[in-house]
CSV table of C-alpha atoms in Angstrom, one decimal:
chain,number,residue,atom,x,y,z
A,21,GLN,CA,72.2,2.1,-19.0
A,22,VAL,CA,69.5,-0.1,-21.2
A,23,LEU,CA,69.2,-2.4,-18.2
A,24,ALA,CA,68.7,0.5,-15.8
A,25,ALA,CA,66.1,1.7,-18.2
A,26,VAL,CA,64.2,-1.5,-18.2
A,27,GLY,CA,64.3,-2.1,-14.4
A,28,ARG,CA,62.8,1.4,-13.7
A,29,GLY,CA,60.1,0.6,-16.2
A,30,ALA,CA,59.6,-3.0,-14.5
A,31,ALA,CA,59.0,-1.5,-11.1
A,32,LYS,CA,56.9,1.5,-12.4
A,33,ALA,CA,54.9,-1.1,-14.2
A,34,MET,CA,54.4,-3.5,-11.1
A,35,ALA,CA,53.9,-0.4,-8.8
A,36,ALA,CA,50.6,0.6,-11.5
A,37,HIS,CA,49.8,-3.0,-11.2
A,38,GLU,CA,49.7,-3.2,-7.5
A,39,ARG,CA,47.8,0.4,-7.3
A,40,SER,CA,45.2,-1.4,-9.6
A,41,ARG,CA,44.5,-4.2,-7.5
A,42,ALA,CA,44.4,-1.6,-4.4
A,43,ILE,CA,41.8,0.1,-6.2
A,44,GLY,CA,40.0,-3.1,-7.1
A,45,HIS,CA,39.9,-4.5,-3.8
A,46,ASP,CA,38.6,-1.5,-2.4
A,47,LEU,CA,35.8,-1.1,-5.1
A,48,ALA,CA,35.0,-4.7,-4.3
A,49,ALA,CA,35.2,-3.8,-0.7
A,50,MET,CA,32.6,-1.1,-1.2
A,51,SER,CA,30.4,-3.2,-3.5
A,52,MET,CA,30.3,-6.0,-0.5
A,53,ALA,CA,29.5,-3.3,2.1
A,54,ASN,CA,26.8,-1.8,0.1
A,55,GLN,CA,25.1,-5.5,-0.7
A,56,LEU,CA,25.8,-5.9,3.2
A,57,ALA,CA,23.9,-2.7,3.9
A,58,ALA,CA,21.2,-4.2,1.5
A,59,MET,CA,20.8,-7.3,3.1
A,60,SER,CA,20.6,-5.9,6.4
A,61,VAL,CA,17.8,-3.5,5.7
A,62,ALA,CA,15.8,-6.2,4.0
A,63,SER,CA,16.0,-8.7,6.9
A,64,ALA,CA,15.3,-5.9,9.4
A,65,SER,CA,12.4,-5.5,7.1
A,66,ALA,CA,11.2,-9.1,7.0
A,67,SER,CA,11.9,-10.2,10.9
A,68,GLY,CA,10.6,-6.6,12.4
A,69,GLY,CA,8.0,-6.0,10.0
A,70,PRO,CA,8.1,-2.7,7.6
A,71,PHE,CA,9.2,-0.3,9.9
A,72,ALA,CA,11.9,-2.0,11.4
A,73,ALA,CA,13.7,-0.4,8.3
A,74,MET,CA,13.0,3.2,9.3
A,75,ILE,CA,15.8,4.9,9.5
A,76,PRO,CA,16.6,5.4,13.2
A,77,GLY,CA,15.4,8.8,14.6
A,78,SER,CA,13.6,9.5,11.2
A,79,GLU,CA,11.5,12.4,11.4
A,80,GLU,CA,9.1,11.0,8.7
A,81,LEU,CA,7.2,9.8,11.6
A,82,ARG,CA,5.1,12.1,13.7
A,83,LYS,CA,5.6,12.6,17.3
A,84,GLY,CA,1.6,12.9,18.1
A,85,ALA,CA,-1.1,11.2,16.8
A,86,GLY,CA,-0.8,9.5,13.3
A,87,SER,CA,-3.6,11.6,10.8
A,88,LEU,CA,-4.7,12.1,7.3
A,89,VAL,CA,-2.2,13.7,4.5
A,90,ASP,CA,-4.1,16.4,2.4
A,91,HIS,CA,-3.1,15.6,-1.3
A,92,PRO,CA,-4.9,17.5,-3.7
A,93,GLN,CA,-4.5,15.1,-6.7
A,94,LEU,CA,-5.2,11.9,-4.6
A,95,THR,CA,-8.3,13.3,-3.3
A,96,GLN,CA,-9.7,14.8,-7.3
A,97,LEU,CA,-9.3,10.9,-8.0
A,98,SER,CA,-10.8,9.6,-5.1
A,99,ALA,CA,-13.7,11.9,-6.1
A,100,MET,CA,-14.1,10.3,-9.8
A,101,LEU,CA,-14.3,7.2,-7.7
A,102,LYS,CA,-16.9,7.7,-5.3
A,103,ALA,CA,-19.7,6.3,-7.0
A,104,ILE,CA,-19.1,4.3,-10.0
A,105,ASP,CA,-22.4,2.9,-11.8
A,106,ALA,CA,-21.6,-0.1,-14.0
A,107,GLY,CA,-24.9,-1.5,-14.6
A,108,ASP,CA,-26.3,-3.9,-12.2
A,109,ARG,CA,-23.4,-2.6,-10.0
A,110,ILE,CA,-22.5,0.2,-7.9
A,111,ILE,CA,-18.8,0.1,-7.3
A,112,LYS,CA,-17.5,2.6,-4.6
A,113,GLY,CA,-13.5,3.4,-4.7
A,114,ARG,CA,-11.7,5.2,-2.2
A,115,LEU,CA,-8.0,6.5,-1.9
A,116,GLU,CA,-6.7,8.2,1.5
A,117,LEU,CA,-2.6,8.8,2.6
A,118,PHE,CA,-1.9,8.5,6.4
A,119,GLY,CA,1.4,10.0,7.9
A,120,CYS,CA,2.3,7.7,10.2
A,121,SER,CA,3.0,8.2,14.1
A,122,ARG,CA,5.8,7.1,16.5
A,123,LYS,CA,3.2,5.8,19.1
A,124,SER,CA,3.2,2.2,19.7
A,125,LEU,CA,0.7,0.2,21.4
A,126,THR,CA,-0.8,1.2,24.9
A,127,HIS,CA,0.1,-1.3,27.6
A,128,LYS,CA,-3.8,-2.3,28.0
A,129,ALA,CA,-3.8,-2.9,24.1
A,130,GLN,CA,-0.3,-4.7,24.2
A,131,GLN,CA,-2.2,-7.2,27.6
A,132,ASP,CA,-5.2,-7.6,25.5
A,133,LEU,CA,-3.6,-8.3,21.9
A,134,GLN,CA,-2.0,-11.2,24.4
A,135,ARG,CA,-4.8,-12.8,25.7
A,136,ARG,CA,-6.6,-12.7,22.2
A,137,ALA,CA,-3.6,-13.4,20.0
A,138,PRO,CA,-1.0,-14.5,21.9
A,139,GLU,CA,0.5,-16.7,18.6
A,140,SER,CA,1.6,-13.0,17.1
A,141,LEU,CA,4.0,-12.2,19.6
A,142,THR,CA,6.6,-14.2,17.7
A,143,ASP,CA,4.8,-14.5,14.2
A,144,SER,CA,2.2,-12.7,12.3
A,145,PRO,CA,1.7,-11.0,8.8
A,146,LEU,CA,3.3,-7.7,10.4
A,147,GLY,CA,6.0,-9.0,12.2
A,148,PRO,CA,6.4,-10.2,15.3
A,149,LEU,CA,4.6,-7.9,18.0
A,150,SER,CA,7.3,-8.7,20.8
A,151,THR,CA,8.9,-5.9,18.5
A,152,ASP,CA,8.4,-2.0,18.6
A,153,SER,CA,8.2,-1.5,14.8
A,154,SER,CA,5.3,-4.1,14.3
A,155,GLN,CA,3.6,-2.3,17.1
A,156,VAL,CA,3.8,0.7,15.7
A,157,LEU,CA,2.5,-0.6,12.5
A,158,LEU,CA,-0.2,-2.2,13.7
A,159,ALA,CA,-1.1,1.3,15.9
A,160,ASN,CA,-1.3,3.4,12.8
A,161,LEU,CA,-3.0,0.4,10.5
A,162,ARG,CA,-5.9,0.9,13.9
A,163,SER,CA,-5.4,4.4,13.8
A,164,LEU,CA,-6.2,4.6,9.7
A,165,LEU,CA,-8.9,1.6,10.1
A,166,SER,CA,-10.8,3.9,12.8
A,167,LEU,CA,-10.6,7.6,10.4
A,168,LEU,CA,-12.1,5.2,7.4
A,169,PHE,CA,-14.7,3.4,9.2
A,170,VAL,CA,-15.9,5.6,11.9
A,171,ASP,CA,-19.0,3.6,12.8
A,172,TYR,CA,-16.9,0.7,13.8
A,173,ASP,CA,-14.6,-0.3,16.6
A,174,CYS,CA,-11.2,-0.4,15.0
A,175,SER,CA,-9.5,-1.1,18.3
A,176,THR,CA,-9.7,-5.1,18.7
A,177,ILE,CA,-8.1,-5.8,15.0
A,178,THR,CA,-5.2,-8.0,15.0
A,179,PRO,CA,-2.4,-8.8,13.2
A,180,ASN,CA,-4.4,-11.5,12.0
A,181,ASP,CA,-6.8,-9.7,10.1
A,182,PHE,CA,-4.1,-8.5,7.7
A,183,GLU,CA,-2.2,-10.6,4.9
A,184,ARG,CA,0.8,-9.6,3.4
A,185,CYS,CA,0.9,-9.3,-0.4
A,186,PRO,CA,4.4,-10.4,-1.3
A,187,ASP,CA,3.4,-10.1,-5.2
A,188,LYS,CA,2.5,-6.4,-6.2
A,189,HIS,CA,1.5,-7.5,-9.8
A,190,VAL,CA,-1.6,-8.9,-8.4
A,191,VAL,CA,-2.2,-6.5,-5.9
A,192,VAL,CA,-2.1,-3.8,-9.2
A,193,ALA,CA,-4.1,-6.3,-11.4
A,194,THR,CA,-7.0,-6.2,-9.0
A,195,ILE,CA,-7.4,-2.5,-8.4
A,196,ASN,CA,-7.1,-2.2,-12.5
A,197,ASN,CA,-9.6,-4.9,-13.3
A,198,SER,CA,-11.9,-3.9,-10.6
A,199,LEU,CA,-11.6,-0.3,-10.2
A,200,ALA,CA,-9.2,2.0,-12.1
A,201,ALA,CA,-9.9,0.7,-15.5
A,202,VAL,CA,-13.7,1.0,-15.4
A,203,VAL,CA,-12.9,4.4,-14.9
A,204,ASP,CA,-10.6,4.5,-17.5
A,205,ARG,CA,-13.2,3.4,-20.3
A,206,VAL,CA,-15.4,6.9,-19.4
A,207,HIS,CA,-12.4,9.2,-18.8
A,208,ALA,CA,-9.3,8.0,-21.1
A,209,GLY,CA,-6.0,8.0,-19.4
A,210,PHE,CA,-7.4,7.8,-16.2
A,211,LEU,CA,-5.2,4.6,-16.0
A,212,ALA,CA,-2.2,6.1,-16.0
A,213,GLU,CA,-3.1,9.3,-14.3
A,214,PHE,CA,-4.2,7.4,-11.5
A,215,TRP,CA,-0.9,5.2,-10.9
A,216,ARG,CA,1.6,8.5,-11.9
A,217,THR,CA,-0.1,10.0,-8.8
A,218,VAL,CA,0.5,6.9,-6.6
A,219,GLN,CA,3.6,6.9,-7.1
A,220,GLU,CA,4.3,10.4,-6.0
A,221,ALA,CA,2.8,10.1,-3.0
A,222,ILE,CA,4.9,6.9,-1.9
A,223,ASP,CA,6.9,4.6,-3.4
A,224,VAL,CA,5.2,1.9,-4.5
A,225,VAL,CA,8.1,-0.3,-5.9
A,226,ASN,CA,9.9,-0.5,-2.6
A,227,CYS,CA,6.5,-0.2,-0.2
A,228,ASP,CA,5.0,-3.4,1.7
A,229,VAL,CA,1.3,-4.1,0.9
A,230,PHE,CA,-1.0,-5.5,3.2
A,231,ALA,CA,-4.5,-6.6,2.3
A,232,PHE,CA,-7.5,-6.4,5.4
A,233,ARG,CA,-8.9,-9.6,5.4
A,234,PRO,CA,-11.1,-9.8,8.4
A,235,THR,CA,-12.2,-13.2,10.0
A,236,SER,CA,-16.3,-13.1,8.3
A,237,GLY,CA,-18.7,-11.9,10.1
A,238,THR,CA,-16.3,-9.7,12.3
A,239,PHE,CA,-16.3,-6.6,10.2
A,240,GLY,CA,-19.5,-5.2,8.7
A,241,PRO,CA,-18.3,-3.3,5.6
A,242,ALA,CA,-16.4,-6.5,4.7
A,243,ASP,CA,-19.7,-8.6,5.0
A,244,SER,CA,-22.3,-6.4,2.9
A,245,SER,CA,-20.7,-6.6,-0.2
A,246,LEU,CA,-20.7,-8.4,-3.4
A,247,MET,CA,-16.8,-8.3,-3.5
A,248,SER,CA,-14.3,-6.0,-1.5
A,249,PHE,CA,-10.8,-5.1,-1.1
A,250,HIS,CA,-8.7,-2.8,1.2
A,251,TYR,CA,-4.9,-2.4,0.3
A,252,PHE,CA,-2.3,-0.7,2.4
A,253,PHE,CA,0.7,0.6,0.6
A,254,ILE,CA,3.4,1.1,3.7
A,255,ASP,CA,6.1,3.3,2.4
A,256,PRO,CA,8.4,3.4,5.8
A,257,LEU,CA,11.2,5.9,4.8
A,258,ARG,CA,8.4,8.4,4.4
A,259,GLY,CA,6.5,7.4,7.2
A,260,ARG,CA,3.1,7.3,5.0
A,261,ILE,CA,0.2,4.7,4.2
A,262,LEU,CA,-1.4,5.2,1.0
A,263,PHE,CA,-5.2,3.5,1.6
A,264,ILE,CA,-6.7,2.0,-1.7
A,265,GLY,CA,-10.1,0.6,-1.1
A,266,CYS,CA,-13.3,-0.7,-3.1
A,267,VAL,CA,-16.6,-2.0,-2.1
A,268,THR,CA,-19.2,-3.0,-5.0
A,269,LYS,CA,-23.0,-3.9,-4.7
A,270,SER,CA,-25.7,-4.6,-6.4
A,271,ARG,CA,-28.0,-1.8,-7.6
A,272,GLY,CA,-30.7,-2.6,-5.8
A,273,ALA,CA,-28.2,-2.8,-2.3
A,274,ALA,CA,-27.1,0.8,-3.0
A,275,GLN,CA,-30.8,2.2,-3.7
A,276,GLY,CA,-31.5,1.3,-0.4
A,277,GLY,CA,-33.2,-2.4,-0.2
A,278,VAL,CA,-30.2,-3.3,1.7
A,279,ASP,CA,-27.9,-0.7,2.5
A,280,SER,CA,-28.5,3.4,2.7
A,281,ASP,CA,-25.3,4.8,1.3
A,282,SER,CA,-26.7,8.3,1.1
A,283,ASP,CA,-23.6,9.4,-1.2
A,284,VAL,CA,-24.0,7.0,-4.0
A,285,VAL,CA,-25.4,9.0,-6.8
A,286,LEU,CA,-26.3,6.8,-9.7
A,287,SER,CA,-25.9,8.0,-13.0
A,288,ASN,CA,-28.9,8.3,-15.7
A,289,ARG,CA,-30.1,5.4,-17.7
A,290,SER,CA,-28.3,5.9,-20.9
A,291,ALA,CA,-25.0,6.4,-19.1
A,292,SER,CA,-25.8,2.5,-17.0
A,293,ASP,CA,-26.4,0.9,-20.3
A,294,ASP,CA,-23.4,2.4,-22.1
A,295,SER,CA,-21.5,1.1,-19.1
A,296,SER,CA,-22.8,-2.3,-19.3
A,297,ARG,CA,-22.4,-3.1,-22.8
A,298,ARG,CA,-18.7,-1.8,-22.5
A,299,GLY,CA,-18.2,-3.8,-19.5
A,300,GLY,CA,-17.8,-7.3,-20.6
A,301,ASP,CA,-14.3,-6.9,-22.1
A,302,SER,CA,-12.5,-5.5,-19.1
A,303,ASP,CA,-10.2,-8.2,-18.3
A,304,ALA,CA,-9.1,-8.6,-21.6
A,305,SER,CA,-7.5,-5.1,-21.9
A,306,LEU,CA,-5.3,-5.5,-19.1
A,307,GLN,CA,-2.7,-8.0,-18.8
A,308,GLU,CA,-2.5,-10.0,-15.2
A,309,GLY,CA,-0.2,-7.6,-12.9
A,310,GLU,CA,0.6,-4.8,-15.3
A,311,PHE,CA,1.6,-1.8,-13.6
A,312,ALA,CA,-0.1,1.1,-15.4
A,313,PHE,CA,2.6,3.9,-14.1
A,314,SER,CA,5.2,1.9,-15.6
A,315,GLU,CA,4.2,2.7,-19.1
A,316,VAL,CA,4.6,6.2,-18.0
A,317,SER,CA,8.1,6.6,-16.0
A,318,ASP,CA,-22.9,4.5,3.8
A,319,ASN,CA,-22.9,1.6,5.1
A,320,ASP,CA,-19.9,0.3,3.2
A,321,GLY,CA,-17.9,2.1,6.1
A,322,MET,CA,-15.9,4.5,4.3
A,323,MET,CA,-16.7,7.8,5.4
A,324,ASP,CA,-16.1,10.8,3.2
């Protein structure tokens, strides 16, 4: 009887061990499947552009034309960036949220692209233009740019006018040091609120970022300023693009000597002097690539 009991106990222990092994194999298989799925999405995004990772048939992409999305918090922040008096410079920033369309390039646009940038069919910053996803992305970027720069023809912009920004820390540092932190000195807490609102509008961590950097002399707004940047944060799963742009001009140019941007309103002299005095230590307060949101879990062409 003792031997029989021991045998039954050993059999139960063996069965339990086998069940544990089976469960372990199942968990490992599930983990591997999840990793492969993630790798598949990442591979698709890398080879076919950001929209290649879009869930097939997702309703986040609009069937009609893409358009600007009303976002009260972003609109309020953008208003605060409209004209920043920085002493000898005037800084103008803008934020816009764009709802993407399913529409791709027209046949005529495809032919024009093949003629002017044939290499983009196999390789470009936006992905190979032979794929539907990259064509959709370019079409949406052109549509958004045409809404931002209404006095310019954006239909001839090619994928080579953009640059992929793989390091978001560098992008965020540029925006902080050149734009958001300048306002934060006057309106304490603006920097944190800025990135908190941006994170609510798009998934900053998992989006793709592109900089619009056209060839010198081919796009007026980028050529008539002391400094400018135009970033596009692509959120494929929400079907959105967030534009964050900044144009810095000399005070003389902003007053009309070179440019007639009527919506730039200069502050009084005392505010200008205070801004000038406090502007010297701008870079010291921010580390390269600092994510502010992580702490809190015209002739420039940008029309209002």
